[in-house]
Amino acid sequence: MRVLVVGSGGREHALVWKLAQSPDVKEIFCAPGNPGIAQLATCLPIGVTDIVELADFAEKMKVDLTVVGPELPLTLGLVDELSKRRLLAFGPNKLAAELEGSKVFSKAFMRKYDIPTPEAEVCTTRAEAENAVKTLGLPCVFKADGLAAGKGVVIVRDEADRDKALKLFFGERVFGSAGDRVLIERCISGDEVSFMVLCDGERALPLATAKDYKRVFDGDRGPNTGGMGGHSPSVFVDAATAREILIDIVNPTLRGMAEEGRPFRGVLYVGLMLENGMKPYVLEYNVRFGDPETQCMLIRMEDDLLPYLLGSARGKFEEGAKPAWKKEAGAAVVLSAEGYPGPFERGKPIEGIEDATAEDGVFVFHAGTAKSADGKLVTAGGRVLVVAARARGLSGALALAVRGAEKIRFDGKHFRRDMGTKAMEILRERTGSGLS
């Protein structure tokens, strides 16, 4: 089969890496890709928003399956354009992708179908926002309605935070049109977890659980990012909680989307808060694989990924389909540029990737990299590389990922070293060890 992967980040590198291992995949294209992906696939100079050009290529090259990585081409209707041409694509169509494309839509959807989610109000003016904060109380959360690369969420804990958030959203309008409508949500405390399932329109196949860490600094301090690292399994979701999430959240979501005339195919990523470590509430939906959860999850996948993507795209999983996972744990550490998620410099030479991957169980996925004019690997994004590691226990995987991150060098490199601290405490309480 010929496969086209759309995207240029660490998630797409991991997808290409996994698909390249399938005996049924004979050729992989990636648009636009990155230098790491170029070692496994033919990269194309087509942007993720060039919907017609992407579909033209897939049609011309008789691509058997297009796998859409990021959310933006999904919300712009890439799957719809491919479907018009009778081309198979993995991912939701434009209507279904609105679950992520609009937080206002998703909140109204959850209310309609009795899916547990924190109380919230929709605001279009500063005055409405000020009233919403008074009604909901502090702490609360400001969320841009549209896509904001994982950075459109601001937690407001006190009056000083409130004033800053009001200025960001309604004065400076830092999120542009994505912030035309702002969701102000009651802040609930607990453990934030990622729960991803593959969907064929009716049925959901749970993937391995994962936990990501969004704050830029150790101790969960600093602004939200697209994700600074993670681990799989999440540890915070046990078998009973996973069943509850499937019964009370995932299945009603699939039924509701079908009733709305928006049958959901692809990855449904439910971002959850376990209030007091127990009751799951939906904070957000995503309609694609998480990043960097995908990297630490796929290195644990025992099966061939391709049949699951094909089943989802065709609208029917194979009978008895159930992904199998290695017993080892996975961890991922994001190496970011200095200043991220704010302004940062590009073009810093990168060294040491070979040193990192020389150790058994370490994988390096490119996220924001490029080749300079003289052919050297350089930084080209806020999140530069993802160092993933697989080991017998979670403590071993986390330590191995940090060790790999330390071996890679570029000016201004930043990464978190504290991920998994609470997860390890939970594991020790459960089993007396750091094994999962």
XYZ file of C-alpha atoms in Angstrom:
436
model
C 0.000 0.000 0.000
C 0.914 3.617 -0.505
C 0.324 5.820 2.507
C 0.353 9.616 2.787
C 0.854 11.126 6.253
C -0.059 14.797 6.616
C 1.918 16.857 9.125
C 5.420 17.837 10.155
C 5.760 17.233 13.892
C 6.856 14.609 16.367
C 3.451 12.929 16.270
C 3.704 12.503 12.498
C 7.280 11.211 12.786
C 6.037 8.565 15.241
C 3.157 7.620 12.925
C 5.500 7.288 9.946
C 7.956 5.282 12.083
C 5.230 2.844 13.122
C 3.630 2.550 9.688
C 7.032 1.885 8.107
C 7.155 -1.337 10.145
C 3.965 -2.689 8.520
C 4.597 -5.464 5.980
C 1.706 -4.110 3.921
C 3.100 -0.583 3.561
C 5.329 -0.366 0.505
C 5.737 3.407 0.203
C 5.166 6.362 2.525
C 4.820 10.023 1.597
C 4.670 12.835 4.126
C 3.538 16.422 3.581
C 5.425 18.461 4.471
C 7.412 16.202 6.835
C 10.712 17.048 8.513
C 14.355 15.848 8.380
C 13.656 12.932 10.719
C 10.662 11.778 8.708
C 12.723 12.117 5.513
C 14.789 9.121 6.654
C 11.678 6.933 6.370
C 9.418 8.603 3.814
C 9.380 10.833 0.758
C 8.690 14.366 2.001
C 6.614 16.717 -0.132
C 6.658 20.535 -0.220
C 2.914 20.763 0.443
C 1.569 22.560 3.507
C -1.050 21.005 5.784
C -3.599 23.692 4.844
C -3.190 23.182 1.083
C -6.278 20.966 0.957
C -6.782 20.747 -2.804
C -3.068 20.263 -3.503
C -2.888 17.430 -0.945
C -5.925 15.745 -2.488
C -4.518 16.239 -5.993
C -1.314 14.482 -4.970
C -3.144 11.591 -3.305
C -5.302 11.149 -6.407
C -2.421 11.387 -8.862
C -0.224 8.927 -6.936
C -3.123 6.545 -6.202
C -2.497 6.748 -2.466
C -4.334 3.939 -0.668
C -4.658 5.703 2.684
C -4.118 9.274 3.850
C -3.451 9.665 7.590
C -4.105 13.208 8.808
C -1.971 14.155 11.805
C -2.824 17.721 12.923
C -6.238 19.176 13.672
C -6.158 22.131 11.285
C -6.491 20.220 7.966
C -9.270 18.158 9.560
C -11.249 21.269 10.499
C -10.608 22.679 7.011
C -12.179 19.606 5.398
C -9.262 17.569 4.027
C -11.062 14.280 4.688
C -14.158 15.629 2.894
C -12.081 16.599 -0.160
C -10.435 13.174 -0.277
C -13.789 11.415 0.167
C -15.233 13.349 -2.779
C -12.529 11.743 -4.884
C -13.245 8.297 -3.424
C -9.931 8.256 -1.604
C -9.614 6.603 1.792
C -8.621 8.873 4.685
C -8.070 8.344 8.397
C -9.616 11.137 10.455
C -12.986 12.824 10.973
C -14.702 14.937 8.334
C -15.170 18.687 8.780
C -18.465 18.426 10.657
C -17.151 15.838 13.108
C -13.883 17.748 13.575
C -15.851 20.640 15.073
C -15.612 18.741 18.368
C -12.109 20.180 18.551
C -12.501 23.106 16.194
C -14.981 24.872 18.488
C -14.944 24.618 22.271
C -18.324 26.373 22.296
C -19.809 23.666 20.054
C -18.281 20.847 22.100
C -19.539 22.325 25.393
C -23.090 22.645 24.016
C -22.837 19.079 22.656
C -21.791 17.718 26.058
C -24.638 19.497 27.796
C -27.147 18.128 25.270
C -26.000 14.533 25.699
C -25.417 14.642 29.472
C -21.665 14.102 29.213
C -19.991 15.223 32.454
C -18.122 18.515 31.964
C -17.493 21.594 34.137
C -20.014 24.426 34.109
C -19.103 27.235 31.688
C -20.350 30.414 30.028
C -19.728 31.740 26.493
C -18.520 35.346 26.241
C -17.896 37.676 23.314
C -17.107 40.886 25.217
C -15.004 41.879 28.187
C -18.129 42.854 30.149
C -19.659 39.410 29.589
C -16.408 37.800 30.705
C -16.264 39.895 33.876
C -19.825 38.833 34.740
C -19.031 35.187 33.982
C -16.074 35.261 36.374
C -18.337 36.692 39.086
C -20.924 33.979 38.450
C -18.516 31.035 38.287
C -16.108 32.335 40.914
C -12.366 31.843 41.177
C -10.484 29.813 40.173
C -11.795 29.561 36.621
C -10.393 28.892 33.150
C -10.419 31.096 30.032
C -10.476 29.127 26.760
C -10.324 30.445 23.210
C -13.156 28.920 21.193
C -11.060 28.103 18.126
C -7.767 26.343 17.471
C -4.781 27.883 19.250
C -2.051 25.203 18.997
C -2.685 24.037 22.555
C -1.957 27.487 23.997
C -5.434 29.041 24.133
C -6.110 28.081 27.748
C -5.369 30.352 30.715
C -6.008 29.349 34.327
C -7.244 32.259 36.449
C -6.590 31.769 40.153
C -6.925 35.278 41.560
C -7.907 38.825 40.584
C -4.463 39.591 39.174
C -4.733 36.534 36.876
C -8.249 37.634 35.914
C -7.066 41.069 34.832
C -4.218 39.554 32.798
C -6.576 37.097 31.098
C -9.112 39.814 30.276
C -6.317 41.859 28.709
C -4.958 38.899 26.714
C -8.307 37.784 25.336
C -10.208 41.050 24.917
C -7.538 43.769 24.865
C -4.514 42.379 23.055
C -6.563 39.646 21.329
C -3.522 37.390 21.260
C -5.550 34.469 19.889
C -6.978 36.415 16.953
C -10.181 35.019 15.440
C -9.820 31.873 17.578
C -10.697 34.138 20.509
C -13.767 35.801 18.994
C -15.729 33.706 21.468
C -14.275 32.793 24.852
C -15.404 29.931 27.041
C -15.051 30.687 30.743
C -15.207 27.473 32.705
C -15.370 26.497 36.346
C -11.963 25.206 37.404
C -12.010 21.773 38.980
C -9.042 20.262 40.756
C -7.661 16.787 40.300
C -5.500 14.786 37.915
C -5.575 15.658 34.208
C -5.382 12.633 31.913
C -5.553 11.791 28.211
C -7.871 9.027 26.979
C -7.653 8.123 23.300
C -9.822 5.734 21.324
C -9.941 4.729 17.673
C -13.439 5.066 16.209
C -15.182 3.687 13.123
C -18.368 5.747 13.513
C -20.066 3.359 15.920
C -17.427 1.458 17.845
C -14.496 2.607 19.983
C -11.221 0.745 20.517
C -9.320 2.134 23.524
C -5.630 2.835 23.013
C -3.050 2.539 25.770
C -3.620 5.200 28.410
C -1.248 8.147 28.521
C -0.569 11.228 30.598
C 0.858 14.464 29.216
C 2.371 17.472 30.955
C 1.413 20.816 29.455
C 3.144 23.390 31.669
C 6.541 24.502 30.450
C 8.484 24.301 33.736
C 9.091 21.677 36.413
C 6.504 21.584 39.154
C 3.741 22.254 36.610
C 4.651 25.937 36.582
C 4.541 28.463 33.780
C 2.232 28.799 30.769
C 0.506 25.976 28.934
C 2.271 24.544 25.897
C 1.418 22.013 23.221
C 2.903 19.433 25.627
C 6.300 19.055 27.307
C 6.286 15.292 27.692
C 4.308 12.350 28.943
C 4.196 8.691 29.777
C 2.189 5.568 29.023
C 0.434 4.049 30.902
C -1.039 7.119 32.554
C -1.221 5.333 35.970
C -4.052 7.684 36.994
C -6.658 5.674 35.039
C -7.295 2.203 36.416
C -9.490 -0.439 34.762
C -12.652 0.664 36.606
C -12.149 4.317 35.655
C -11.446 3.362 32.041
C -14.763 1.474 31.914
C -16.549 4.492 33.399
C -14.997 6.784 30.775
C -16.085 4.454 27.980
C -19.641 4.039 29.283
C -20.354 7.595 30.460
C -18.300 9.640 28.009
C -16.954 7.891 24.892
C -20.003 5.832 23.931
C -22.484 8.711 24.464
C -20.189 10.933 22.413
C -20.214 8.512 19.473
C -23.998 8.044 19.708
C -24.552 11.789 19.986
C -22.332 12.574 17.025
C -24.207 9.982 14.935
C -27.532 11.522 15.967
C -26.232 14.953 14.981
C -25.403 13.652 11.507
C -21.680 13.842 12.271
C -20.568 10.199 12.621
C -17.086 10.169 14.095
C -14.225 8.228 12.516
C -10.587 8.605 13.503
C -9.023 9.273 16.884
C -11.217 10.678 19.602
C -8.937 12.131 22.266
C -10.773 13.025 25.452
C -8.919 15.411 27.754
C -10.210 14.656 31.246
C -9.911 15.891 34.784
C -10.358 13.269 37.474
C -11.877 15.422 40.189
C -10.362 14.405 43.523
C -8.664 11.614 41.586
C -11.977 9.866 40.922
C -14.878 11.402 38.951
C -13.989 12.064 35.262
C -15.050 15.357 33.677
C -14.370 16.279 30.055
C -12.208 19.378 29.711
C -11.897 19.154 25.933
C -12.141 16.913 22.922
C -9.375 16.546 20.372
C -9.969 14.821 17.055
C -6.447 13.541 16.391
C -3.609 11.726 18.130
C -2.134 13.609 21.074
C 1.381 15.006 20.914
C 3.569 13.860 22.716
C 1.285 11.082 24.022
C 1.461 9.357 20.639
C 5.230 9.038 20.816
C 5.283 7.308 24.210
C 2.260 5.175 23.281
C 3.274 3.935 19.821
C 6.657 2.676 21.019
C 4.609 0.320 23.233
C 2.273 -0.920 20.475
C 2.761 -4.606 19.725
C 0.432 -4.754 16.722
C 0.648 -3.435 13.201
C -1.018 0.000 13.283
C -2.204 -0.077 9.655
C -5.223 -2.432 9.997
C -6.688 -0.259 12.755
C -6.349 2.914 10.699
C -7.891 1.180 7.690
C -10.794 -0.164 9.759
C -11.526 3.299 11.100
C -11.303 4.920 7.658
C -13.583 2.271 6.104
C -16.140 2.615 8.886
C -15.827 -0.921 10.260
C -13.146 -2.465 12.441
C -12.258 -6.089 11.896
C -14.138 -8.544 14.098
C -12.356 -8.972 17.435
C -9.965 -6.081 16.806
C -8.200 -5.087 20.002
C -4.759 -3.424 20.057
C -2.041 -5.296 21.960
C 0.654 -3.520 23.978
C 4.127 -4.351 25.189
C 4.436 -4.769 28.952
C 7.138 -2.111 29.103
C 6.272 1.477 29.966
C 6.888 4.397 27.617
C 7.988 7.947 28.362
C 8.556 11.052 26.250
C 10.530 14.222 26.973
C 10.134 17.272 24.727
C 13.230 19.358 24.021
C 12.053 22.911 23.409
C 13.661 26.125 22.266
C 14.497 28.789 24.816
C 11.509 31.111 25.214
C 8.857 28.605 24.129
C 5.828 28.918 24.240
C 6.644 32.610 23.737
C 9.004 34.008 21.091
C 12.057 31.860 20.344
C 14.985 31.785 17.927
C 15.451 29.279 15.123
C 18.507 27.984 13.325
C 20.460 26.574 16.288
C 22.668 23.609 15.270
C 21.610 20.269 16.797
C 24.069 17.554 17.821
C 24.015 14.334 19.827
C 20.969 12.511 18.410
C 23.116 9.506 17.500
C 24.520 9.450 21.042
C 20.991 9.416 22.487
C 19.677 6.631 20.251
C 22.771 4.487 20.813
C 21.227 3.364 24.087
C 18.763 0.499 23.726
C 15.149 1.585 24.136
C 15.635 5.256 23.185
C 13.876 6.796 20.174
C 14.173 10.381 18.927
C 11.317 11.924 16.964
C 11.785 15.221 15.142
C 9.223 17.956 15.810
C 10.614 21.388 14.894
C 13.783 20.718 12.895
C 15.115 21.710 9.490
C 18.227 21.475 7.352
C 20.361 24.587 6.980
C 21.835 25.731 3.656
C 24.989 23.733 4.382
C 23.006 20.591 5.241
C 23.262 20.750 9.028
C 20.342 19.873 11.290
C 19.008 22.994 13.048
C 16.102 24.027 15.251
C 13.002 25.275 13.435
C 10.207 25.301 16.008
C 9.262 25.767 19.629
C 9.157 22.043 20.309
C 12.289 20.773 18.610
C 12.687 17.068 19.389
C 10.930 14.386 21.409
C 13.066 11.811 23.181
C 10.982 8.703 23.858
C 12.088 5.682 25.834
C 10.736 2.214 26.577
C 11.771 0.259 29.647
C 10.530 -2.423 32.021
C 9.005 0.018 34.496
C 7.786 3.592 34.403
C 10.658 4.809 36.548
C 13.112 3.182 34.139
C 11.399 4.672 31.063
C 11.335 8.165 32.553
C 14.988 7.988 33.617
C 16.023 6.644 30.208
C 14.182 9.437 28.377
C 15.866 12.097 30.538
C 19.255 10.456 29.947
C 18.666 10.580 26.208
C 17.570 14.214 26.416
C 20.776 15.135 28.216
C 22.898 13.763 25.352
C 21.343 16.022 22.714
C 22.804 19.498 22.360
C 21.589 22.807 20.939
C 21.835 26.346 22.221
C 18.963 27.215 24.563
C 17.730 23.617 24.973
C 15.065 23.269 27.645
C 13.233 20.220 28.957
C 11.397 19.083 32.058
C 12.971 16.572 34.415
C 10.146 16.063 36.904
C 7.460 14.324 34.859
C 5.892 11.269 36.426
C 6.668 12.233 40.033
C 3.088 11.804 41.247
C 2.554 8.776 39.006
C 5.517 7.073 40.648
C 4.089 7.794 44.103
C 0.808 6.178 43.048
C 2.626 3.124 41.689
C 4.638 2.734 44.864
C 1.440 2.851 46.906
C -0.191 0.251 44.652
C 2.622 -2.197 44.057
C 5.534 -1.189 46.221
C 7.601 -0.518 43.087
C 7.848 1.678 40.013
C 6.705 -1.091 37.693
C 3.545 -0.860 35.639
